[in-house]
PDB file of C-alpha atoms in Angstrom:
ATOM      1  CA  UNK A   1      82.182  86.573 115.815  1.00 54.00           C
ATOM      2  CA  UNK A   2      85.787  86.547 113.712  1.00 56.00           C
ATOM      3  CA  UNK A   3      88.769  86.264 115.250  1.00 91.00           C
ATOM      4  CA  UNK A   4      90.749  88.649 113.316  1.00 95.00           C
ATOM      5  CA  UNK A   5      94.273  90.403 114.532  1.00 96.00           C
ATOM      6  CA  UNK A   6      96.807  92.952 114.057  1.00 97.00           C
ATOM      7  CA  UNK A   7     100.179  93.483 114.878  1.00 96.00           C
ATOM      8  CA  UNK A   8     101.845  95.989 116.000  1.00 96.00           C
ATOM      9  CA  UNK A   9      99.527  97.120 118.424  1.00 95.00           C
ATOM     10  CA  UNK A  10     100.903 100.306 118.604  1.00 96.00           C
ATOM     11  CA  UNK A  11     104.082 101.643 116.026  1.00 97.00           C
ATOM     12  CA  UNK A  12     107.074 104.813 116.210  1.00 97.00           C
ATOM     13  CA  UNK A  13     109.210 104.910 113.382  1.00 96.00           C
ATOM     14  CA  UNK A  14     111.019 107.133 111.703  1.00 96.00           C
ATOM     15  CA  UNK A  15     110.977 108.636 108.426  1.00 96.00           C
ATOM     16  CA  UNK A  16     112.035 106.474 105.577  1.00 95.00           C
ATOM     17  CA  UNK A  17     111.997 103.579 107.234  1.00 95.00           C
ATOM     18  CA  UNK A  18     110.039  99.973 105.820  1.00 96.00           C
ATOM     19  CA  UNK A  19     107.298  98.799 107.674  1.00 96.00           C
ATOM     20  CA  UNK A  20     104.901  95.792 107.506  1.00 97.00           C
ATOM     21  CA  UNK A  21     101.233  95.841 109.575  1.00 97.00           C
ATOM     22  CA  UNK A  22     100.240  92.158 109.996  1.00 98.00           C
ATOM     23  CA  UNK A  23      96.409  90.543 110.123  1.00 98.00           C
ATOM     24  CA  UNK A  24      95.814  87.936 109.911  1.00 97.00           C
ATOM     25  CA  UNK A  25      92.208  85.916 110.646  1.00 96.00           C
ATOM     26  CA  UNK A  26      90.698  82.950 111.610  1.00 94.00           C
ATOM     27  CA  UNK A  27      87.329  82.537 110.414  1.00 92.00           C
ATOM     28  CA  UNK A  28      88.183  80.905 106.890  1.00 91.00           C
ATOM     29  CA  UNK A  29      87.002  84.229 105.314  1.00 92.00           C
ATOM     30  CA  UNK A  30      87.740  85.205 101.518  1.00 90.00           C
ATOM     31  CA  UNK A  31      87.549  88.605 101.653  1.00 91.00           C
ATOM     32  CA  UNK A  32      89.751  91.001 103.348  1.00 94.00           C
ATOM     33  CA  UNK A  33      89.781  94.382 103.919  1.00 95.00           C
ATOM     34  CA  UNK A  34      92.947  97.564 104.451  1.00 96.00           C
ATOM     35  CA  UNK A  35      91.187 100.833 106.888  1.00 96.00           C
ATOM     36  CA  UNK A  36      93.201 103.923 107.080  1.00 96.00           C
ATOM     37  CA  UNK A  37      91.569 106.258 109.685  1.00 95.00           C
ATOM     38  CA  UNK A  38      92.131 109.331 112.402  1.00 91.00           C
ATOM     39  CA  UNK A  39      90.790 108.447 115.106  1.00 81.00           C
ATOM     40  CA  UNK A  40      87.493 108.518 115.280  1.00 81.00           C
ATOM     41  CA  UNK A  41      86.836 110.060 111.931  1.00 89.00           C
ATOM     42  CA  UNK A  42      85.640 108.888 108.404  1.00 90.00           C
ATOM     43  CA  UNK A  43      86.969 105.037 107.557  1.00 93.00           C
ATOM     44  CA  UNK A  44      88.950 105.249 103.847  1.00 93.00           C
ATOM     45  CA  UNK A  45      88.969 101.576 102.296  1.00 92.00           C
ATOM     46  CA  UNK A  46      92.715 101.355 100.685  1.00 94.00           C
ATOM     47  CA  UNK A  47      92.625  98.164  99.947  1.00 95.00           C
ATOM     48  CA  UNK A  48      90.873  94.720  99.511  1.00 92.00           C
ATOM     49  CA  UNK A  49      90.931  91.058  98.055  1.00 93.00           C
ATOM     50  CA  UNK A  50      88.272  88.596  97.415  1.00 88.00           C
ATOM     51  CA  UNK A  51      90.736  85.821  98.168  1.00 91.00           C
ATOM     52  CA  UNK A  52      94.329  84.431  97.425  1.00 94.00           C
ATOM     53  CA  UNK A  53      96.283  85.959  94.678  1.00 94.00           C
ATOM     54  CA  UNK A  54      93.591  88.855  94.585  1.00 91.00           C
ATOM     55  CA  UNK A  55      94.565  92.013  95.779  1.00 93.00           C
ATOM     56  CA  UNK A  56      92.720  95.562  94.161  1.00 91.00           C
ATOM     57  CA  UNK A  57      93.099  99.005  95.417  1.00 90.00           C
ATOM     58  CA  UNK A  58      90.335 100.980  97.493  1.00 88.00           C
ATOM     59  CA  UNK A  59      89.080 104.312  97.152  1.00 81.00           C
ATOM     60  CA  UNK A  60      91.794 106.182  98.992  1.00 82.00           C
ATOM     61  CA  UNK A  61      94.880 106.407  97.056  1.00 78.00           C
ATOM     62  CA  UNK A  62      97.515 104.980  99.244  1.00 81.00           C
ATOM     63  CA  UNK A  63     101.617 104.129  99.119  1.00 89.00           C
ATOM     64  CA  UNK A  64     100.793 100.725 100.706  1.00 93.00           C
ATOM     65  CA  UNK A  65     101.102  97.797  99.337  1.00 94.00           C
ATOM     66  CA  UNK A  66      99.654  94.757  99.892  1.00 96.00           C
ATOM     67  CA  UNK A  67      99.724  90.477  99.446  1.00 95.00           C
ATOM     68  CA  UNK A  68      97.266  87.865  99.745  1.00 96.00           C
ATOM     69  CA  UNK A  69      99.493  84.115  99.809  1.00 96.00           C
ATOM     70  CA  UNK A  70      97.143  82.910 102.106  1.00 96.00           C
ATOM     71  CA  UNK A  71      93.699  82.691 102.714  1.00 95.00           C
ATOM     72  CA  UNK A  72      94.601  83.738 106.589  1.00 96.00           C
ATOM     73  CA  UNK A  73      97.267  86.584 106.276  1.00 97.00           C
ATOM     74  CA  UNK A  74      96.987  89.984 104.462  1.00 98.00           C
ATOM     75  CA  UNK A  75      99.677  91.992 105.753  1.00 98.00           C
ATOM     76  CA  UNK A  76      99.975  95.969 104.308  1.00 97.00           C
ATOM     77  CA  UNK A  77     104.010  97.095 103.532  1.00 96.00           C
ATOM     78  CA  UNK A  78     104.913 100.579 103.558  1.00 93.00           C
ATOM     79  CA  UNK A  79     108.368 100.792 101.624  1.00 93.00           C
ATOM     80  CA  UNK A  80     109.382 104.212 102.625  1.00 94.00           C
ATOM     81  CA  UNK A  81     107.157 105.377 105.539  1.00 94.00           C
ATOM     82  CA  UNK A  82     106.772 109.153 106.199  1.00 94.00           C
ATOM     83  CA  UNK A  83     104.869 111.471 108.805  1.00 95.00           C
ATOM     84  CA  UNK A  84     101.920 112.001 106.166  1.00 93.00           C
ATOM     85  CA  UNK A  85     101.509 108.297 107.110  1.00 94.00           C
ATOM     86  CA  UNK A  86     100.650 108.533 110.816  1.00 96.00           C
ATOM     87  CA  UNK A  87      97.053 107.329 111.399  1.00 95.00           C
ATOM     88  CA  UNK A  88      95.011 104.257 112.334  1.00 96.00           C
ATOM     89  CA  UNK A  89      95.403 101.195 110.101  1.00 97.00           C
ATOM     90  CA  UNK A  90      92.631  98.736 110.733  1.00 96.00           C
ATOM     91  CA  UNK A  91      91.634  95.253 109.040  1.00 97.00           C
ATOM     92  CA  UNK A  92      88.790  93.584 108.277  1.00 96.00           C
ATOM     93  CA  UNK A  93      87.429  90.376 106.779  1.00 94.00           C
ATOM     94  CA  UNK A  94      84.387  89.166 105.570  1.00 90.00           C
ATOM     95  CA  UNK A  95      82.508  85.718 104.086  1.00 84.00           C
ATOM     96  CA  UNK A  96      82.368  86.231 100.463  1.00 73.00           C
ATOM     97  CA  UNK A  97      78.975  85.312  99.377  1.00 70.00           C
ATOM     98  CA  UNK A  98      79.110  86.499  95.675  1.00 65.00           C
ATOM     99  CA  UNK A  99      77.841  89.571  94.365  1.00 60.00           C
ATOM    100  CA  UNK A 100      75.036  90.178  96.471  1.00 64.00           C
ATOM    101  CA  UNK A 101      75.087  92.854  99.904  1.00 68.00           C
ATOM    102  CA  UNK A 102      75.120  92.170 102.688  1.00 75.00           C
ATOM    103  CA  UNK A 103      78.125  91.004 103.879  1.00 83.00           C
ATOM    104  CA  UNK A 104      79.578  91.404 107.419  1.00 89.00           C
ATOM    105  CA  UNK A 105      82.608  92.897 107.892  1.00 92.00           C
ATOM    106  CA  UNK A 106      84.789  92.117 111.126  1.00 94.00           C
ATOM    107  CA  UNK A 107      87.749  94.526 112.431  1.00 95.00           C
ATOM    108  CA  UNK A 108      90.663  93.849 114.361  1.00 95.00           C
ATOM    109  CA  UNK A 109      92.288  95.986 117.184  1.00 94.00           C
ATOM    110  CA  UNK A 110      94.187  98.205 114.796  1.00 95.00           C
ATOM    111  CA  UNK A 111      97.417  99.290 114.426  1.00 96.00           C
ATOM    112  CA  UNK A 112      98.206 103.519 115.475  1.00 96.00           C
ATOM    113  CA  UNK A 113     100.942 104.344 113.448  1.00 97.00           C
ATOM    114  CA  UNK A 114     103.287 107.339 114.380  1.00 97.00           C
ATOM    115  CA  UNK A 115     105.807 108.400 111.771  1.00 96.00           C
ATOM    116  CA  UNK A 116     108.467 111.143 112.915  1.00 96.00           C
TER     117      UNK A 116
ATOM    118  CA  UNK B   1      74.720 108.374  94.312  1.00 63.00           C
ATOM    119  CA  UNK B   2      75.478 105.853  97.345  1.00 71.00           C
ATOM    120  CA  UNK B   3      75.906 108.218 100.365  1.00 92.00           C
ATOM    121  CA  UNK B   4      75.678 107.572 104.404  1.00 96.00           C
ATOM    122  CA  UNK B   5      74.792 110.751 106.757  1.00 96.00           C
ATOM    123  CA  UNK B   6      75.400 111.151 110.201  1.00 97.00           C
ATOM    124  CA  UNK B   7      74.167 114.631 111.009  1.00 94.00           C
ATOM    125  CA  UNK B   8      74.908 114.400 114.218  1.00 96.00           C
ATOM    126  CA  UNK B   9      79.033 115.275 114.499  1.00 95.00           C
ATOM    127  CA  UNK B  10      79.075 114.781 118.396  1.00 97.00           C
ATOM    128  CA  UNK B  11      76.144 114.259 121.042  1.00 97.00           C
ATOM    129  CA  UNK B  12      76.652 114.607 125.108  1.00 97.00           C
ATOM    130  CA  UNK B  13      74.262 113.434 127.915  1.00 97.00           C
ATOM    131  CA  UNK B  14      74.127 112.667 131.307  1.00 97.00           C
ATOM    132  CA  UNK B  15      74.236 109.101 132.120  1.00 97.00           C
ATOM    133  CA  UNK B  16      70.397 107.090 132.377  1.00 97.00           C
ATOM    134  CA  UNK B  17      69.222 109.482 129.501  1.00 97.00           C
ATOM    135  CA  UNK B  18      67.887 107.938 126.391  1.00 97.00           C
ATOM    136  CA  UNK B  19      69.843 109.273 123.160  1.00 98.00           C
ATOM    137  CA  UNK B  20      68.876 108.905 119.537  1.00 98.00           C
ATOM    138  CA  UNK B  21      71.581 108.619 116.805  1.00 98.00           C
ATOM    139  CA  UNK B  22      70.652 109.576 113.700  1.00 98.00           C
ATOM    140  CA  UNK B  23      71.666 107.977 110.116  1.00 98.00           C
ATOM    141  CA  UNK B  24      70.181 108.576 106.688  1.00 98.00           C
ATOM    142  CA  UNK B  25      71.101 107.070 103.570  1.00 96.00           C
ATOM    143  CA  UNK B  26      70.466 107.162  99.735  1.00 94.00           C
ATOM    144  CA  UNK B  27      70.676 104.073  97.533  1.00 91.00           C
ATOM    145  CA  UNK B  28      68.906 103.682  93.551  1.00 88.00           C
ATOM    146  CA  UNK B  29      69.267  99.326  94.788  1.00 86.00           C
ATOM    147  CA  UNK B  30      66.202  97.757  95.981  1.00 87.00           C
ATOM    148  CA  UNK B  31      68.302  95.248  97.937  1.00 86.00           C
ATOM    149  CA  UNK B  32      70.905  96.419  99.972  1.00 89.00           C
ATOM    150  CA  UNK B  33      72.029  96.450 103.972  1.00 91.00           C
ATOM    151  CA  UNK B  34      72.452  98.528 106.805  1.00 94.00           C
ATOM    152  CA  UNK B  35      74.815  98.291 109.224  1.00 95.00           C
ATOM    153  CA  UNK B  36      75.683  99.781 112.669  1.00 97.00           C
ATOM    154  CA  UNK B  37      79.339  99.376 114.227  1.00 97.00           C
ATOM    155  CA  UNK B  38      80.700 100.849 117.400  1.00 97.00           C
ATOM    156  CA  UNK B  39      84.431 102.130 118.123  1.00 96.00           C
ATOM    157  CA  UNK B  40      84.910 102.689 121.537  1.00 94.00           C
ATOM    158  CA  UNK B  41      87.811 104.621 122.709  1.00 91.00           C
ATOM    159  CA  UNK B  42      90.618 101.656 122.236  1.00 89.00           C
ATOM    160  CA  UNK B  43      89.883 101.888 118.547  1.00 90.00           C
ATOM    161  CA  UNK B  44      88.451  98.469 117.381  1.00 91.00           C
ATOM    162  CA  UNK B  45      85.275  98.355 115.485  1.00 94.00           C
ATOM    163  CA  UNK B  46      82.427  96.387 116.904  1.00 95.00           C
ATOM    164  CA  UNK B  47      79.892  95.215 114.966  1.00 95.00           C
ATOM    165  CA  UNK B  48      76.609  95.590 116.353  1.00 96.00           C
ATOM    166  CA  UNK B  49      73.601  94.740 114.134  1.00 94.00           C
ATOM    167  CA  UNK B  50      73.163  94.393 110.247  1.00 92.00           C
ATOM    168  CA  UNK B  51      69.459  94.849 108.910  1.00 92.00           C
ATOM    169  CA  UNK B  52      68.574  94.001 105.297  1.00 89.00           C
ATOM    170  CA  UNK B  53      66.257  96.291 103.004  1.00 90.00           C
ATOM    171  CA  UNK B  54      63.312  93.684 103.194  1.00 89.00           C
ATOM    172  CA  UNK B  55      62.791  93.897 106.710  1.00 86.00           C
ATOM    173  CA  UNK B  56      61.622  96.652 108.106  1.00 84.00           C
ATOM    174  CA  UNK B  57      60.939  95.228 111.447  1.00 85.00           C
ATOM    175  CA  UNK B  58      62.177  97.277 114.393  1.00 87.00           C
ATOM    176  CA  UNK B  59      64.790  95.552 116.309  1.00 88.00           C
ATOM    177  CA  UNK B  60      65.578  95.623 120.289  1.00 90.00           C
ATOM    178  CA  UNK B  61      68.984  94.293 122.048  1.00 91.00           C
ATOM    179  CA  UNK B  62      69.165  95.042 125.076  1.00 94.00           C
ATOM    180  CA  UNK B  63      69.133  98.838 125.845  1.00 96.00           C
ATOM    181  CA  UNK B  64      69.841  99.295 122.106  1.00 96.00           C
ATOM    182  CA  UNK B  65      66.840  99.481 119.750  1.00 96.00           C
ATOM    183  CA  UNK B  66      66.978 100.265 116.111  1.00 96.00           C
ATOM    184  CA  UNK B  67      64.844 102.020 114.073  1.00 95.00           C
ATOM    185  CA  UNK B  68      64.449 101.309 109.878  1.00 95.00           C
ATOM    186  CA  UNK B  69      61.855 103.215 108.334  1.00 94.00           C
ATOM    187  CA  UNK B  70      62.516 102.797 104.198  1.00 93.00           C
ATOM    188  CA  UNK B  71      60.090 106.033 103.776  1.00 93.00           C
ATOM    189  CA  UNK B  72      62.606 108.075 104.994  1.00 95.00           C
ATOM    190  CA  UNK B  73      65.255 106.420 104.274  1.00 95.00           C
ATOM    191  CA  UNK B  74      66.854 106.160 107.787  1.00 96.00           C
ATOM    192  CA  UNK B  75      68.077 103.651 110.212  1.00 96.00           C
ATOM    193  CA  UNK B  76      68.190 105.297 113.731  1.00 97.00           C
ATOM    194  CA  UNK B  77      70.171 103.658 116.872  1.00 97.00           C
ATOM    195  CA  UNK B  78      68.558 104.546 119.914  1.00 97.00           C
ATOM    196  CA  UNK B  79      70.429 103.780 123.505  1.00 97.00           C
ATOM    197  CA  UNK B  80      68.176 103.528 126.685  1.00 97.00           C
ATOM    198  CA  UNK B  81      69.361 104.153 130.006  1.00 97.00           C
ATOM    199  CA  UNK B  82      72.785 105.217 128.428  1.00 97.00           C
ATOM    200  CA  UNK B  83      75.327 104.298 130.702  1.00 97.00           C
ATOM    201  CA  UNK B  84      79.468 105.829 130.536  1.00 96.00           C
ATOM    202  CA  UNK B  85      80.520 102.569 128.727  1.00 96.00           C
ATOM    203  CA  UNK B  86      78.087 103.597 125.833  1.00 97.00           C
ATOM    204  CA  UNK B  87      80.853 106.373 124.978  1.00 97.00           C
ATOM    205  CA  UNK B  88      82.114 105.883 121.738  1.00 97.00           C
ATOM    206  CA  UNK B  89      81.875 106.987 117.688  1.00 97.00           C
ATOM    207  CA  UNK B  90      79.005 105.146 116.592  1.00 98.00           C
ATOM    208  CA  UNK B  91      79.236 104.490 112.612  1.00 97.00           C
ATOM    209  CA  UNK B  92      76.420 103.617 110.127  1.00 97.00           C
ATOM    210  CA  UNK B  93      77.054 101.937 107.068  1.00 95.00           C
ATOM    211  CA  UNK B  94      75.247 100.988 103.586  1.00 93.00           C
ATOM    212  CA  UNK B  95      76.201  97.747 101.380  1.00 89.00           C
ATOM    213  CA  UNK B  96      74.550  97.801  97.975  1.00 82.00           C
ATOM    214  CA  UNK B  97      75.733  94.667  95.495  1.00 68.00           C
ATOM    215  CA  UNK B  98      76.663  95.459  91.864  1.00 64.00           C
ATOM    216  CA  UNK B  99      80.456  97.149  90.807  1.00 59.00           C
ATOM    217  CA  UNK B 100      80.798  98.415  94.601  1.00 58.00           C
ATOM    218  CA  UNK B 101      79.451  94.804  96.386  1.00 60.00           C
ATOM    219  CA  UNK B 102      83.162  94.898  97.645  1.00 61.00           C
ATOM    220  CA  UNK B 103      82.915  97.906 100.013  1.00 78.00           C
ATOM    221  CA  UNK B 104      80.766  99.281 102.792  1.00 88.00           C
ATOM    222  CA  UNK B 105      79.331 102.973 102.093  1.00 90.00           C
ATOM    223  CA  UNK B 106      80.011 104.864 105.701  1.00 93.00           C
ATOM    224  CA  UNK B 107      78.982 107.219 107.572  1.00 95.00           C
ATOM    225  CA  UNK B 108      81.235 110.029 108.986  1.00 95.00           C
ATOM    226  CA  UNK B 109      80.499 109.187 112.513  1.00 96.00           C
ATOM    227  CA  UNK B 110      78.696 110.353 115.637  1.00 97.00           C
ATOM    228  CA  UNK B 111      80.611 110.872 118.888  1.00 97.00           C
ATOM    229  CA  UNK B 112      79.020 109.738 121.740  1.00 98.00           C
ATOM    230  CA  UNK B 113      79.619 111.159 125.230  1.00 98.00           C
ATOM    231  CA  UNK B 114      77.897 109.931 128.216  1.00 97.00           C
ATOM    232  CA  UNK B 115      78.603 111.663 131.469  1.00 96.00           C
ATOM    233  CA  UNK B 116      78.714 110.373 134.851  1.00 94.00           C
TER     234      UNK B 116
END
């Protein structure tokens, strides 16, 4: 089982403001993962890396931005956040085992973002 | 095309009844993985059992059993003796390698209710 968490828990902010979600892991695992999702509805992948200094975008176009410096940390920055941003962010890491399937993916808590 | 369904958009019984949830799933790979996870009400998603192509093998945890059957291309989660803390969206999800090994294919969810 990973050990994988997020900060805030829970986040109000207002419109235009700058924001940073945290993870951060600590299984040693190359490959993490950016969730945006309403609760309990359809997980969007917005972003992943396959290790440090690799960041790519997911399927769901997103304002986020991301940085991989360390193998442990993958925090997500929105510069200017707005209410079309409220939603669930979650993160998740795997073990990179090279192109093949079959990788497990572990999530954190999750951060609920409310933008007013 | 890669593609998870969950036919079943919400399912409610009484607690101590058995309930099947559904998943079905289309892949052109002849190795790929299936995966079930479980987000209960506090929003994390739990990982609960990963099943590769080559084994079709039925599998039993506890009061959770799971179903593969490759001729039909499904990969059914079936609860016995469902109990209130079952309730939850229950998510299936499809990992093929090749250009998309770095994402999981999911499911749109099925919401679990289990009444007292």
């Amino acid at each position: 089982e990973a050990d994988i968490y997020q900060t805030p828990r829970y986040l109000v902010i207002g419109t235009g403001k700058k924001i940073t979600l945290e993870c951060s892991q600590t299984m040693g695992h190359d490959k993490m993962y950016w969730y945006q999702q309403d609760p309990g509805m359809e997980l969007h992948l917005i972003h992943y890396s396959y290790g440090v200094n690799s960041t790519e975008k997911g399927d769901l176009s997103s304002e986020s931005t991301v940085s991989r410096i360390r193998t442990e940390h993958f925090p997500l920055t929105l510069e200017s956040a707005r209410p079309s941003h409220t939603s669930q962010y979650l993160c998740a890491s795997s073990e990179y085992i090279g192109s093949l399937p079959g990788e497990t993916q572990y999530f954190g808590p999750g951060t609920r973002l409310l933008v007013l | 095309a890669q593609k998870v369904t969950q036919a079943q958009t919400e399912i409610s019984v009484v607690e101590k009844e058995d309930v099947t949830l559904d998943c079905v799933y289309e892949t052109r790979d002849t190795t790929y993985y299936l995966f079930w996870y479980k987000q209960p009400p506090s929003g994390e998603l739990v990982f609960l059992i990963r099943r590769n192509s080559f084994d079709e093998q039925n599998e039993i945890s506890g009061r959770y059993s799971w179903n593969f059957q490759k001729s039909t291309s499904s990969f059914n989660f079936t609860i016995t003796a469902s109990q209130v803390v079952d309730s939850a969206v229950y998510f299936c999800a499809l990992s093929e390698g090749g250009p998309r090994d770095y994402q999981l294919i999911w499911g749109a969810g099925t919401k679990l209710i289990i009444k007292p």
